[in-house]
Phi, psi and omega in degrees: 000138196280156174318295174322329189259359192278124169311174188272119180107333186277122182273165174297157173270335187222139186236180187200159182299120186277349185255031165300160185260110177307162181304119172077001163267154184192152181308122183098355181273136178262149185220143174272155188198137164263119175219166173283111184241148212242040171298155160074032180237067195290342169292307178306316184284336158301310177315293193297337189270351176292313188286322169323301175318291183322318193266342190317327176269347175298133183274153170072030185234138146284111159276137201239103192305157188302319183298338171237038149314105184212167178252107178292115180249300193205105163317141164235319160164176184292144184294322191274004181241019185221097169317146193302305178322322197253003168257342167293297163336300179299309167322304188302313190302303198285319183307315199286311196277343179277341177287354173268352182265125187294156169284163191207163160245161192230169181247123177231148187211277177297157181234157159239151182257117199237171188298344176217001171211164174265121184218150181272102168304152171257127178244147332302150190283328197304325177302313191278339181275344153314306184292326188284318174310330199272316167302308167328301172303315188290320180299322188286316185293333195271305176259005166099145179307317190281004188253346179295124172276162169068165184281116192309317187279348187237095197208114173231095171318131184184152173243121170296120186263340196201149167246146176267140191243010166197167179280138181172194169289140178294327200311317181320313175299309186303305181310312188291326203263000177280335184268004180286135178271115164237153161249152187285144175248144157257138186243153178246119173263120190232348179207168180252130184247133161276127171227145177261123180230174179212171179217034175297344187243028182046061170177143180270124190234134185216175157241148182283132172276295185218138172256117185266094198287133168289168177279000000 
């Protein structure tokens, strides 16, 4: 069961390999998205490192280093299908909308073992959900409302600390992370990043096209 479908605080019963090739994805292809990235967020990095240490001996995991920690927010489309002028228009539209939103903090602490990843939900989720709503508004204005990808209502803000790489039961992972001694971490959300990403090496890696600041 995906994270968005799980009740708060509940883990999935079974897990599966995250790295199956979703429609359109292939080695070498790039994808634009609005994500939140976490450079210079030492408290969040320390929290993620605690979980990575706890999970280090577990099989069938891809642990995510600090460099690639991110909050998945809103996909846009494949880079080879979007003209540079259209992307520039989207940057301007999204930037105008986001610049009216004050920067804010969210908290991370507990983890959930979802169907394909071990994740830290963001609390409270509502401010991040508002950022996603604004990026979807921008995409709709530039591409057309019918061209906004992904489900508007299936979004639960989170930062993944590991991806599962095999099918099986979640119980061993749930037990392992439950033993980790962690302190909650606060992270400041001061910008949304339009990134160009790929997953060629079983890791989401990207370059930032534009960092869009909040107020």
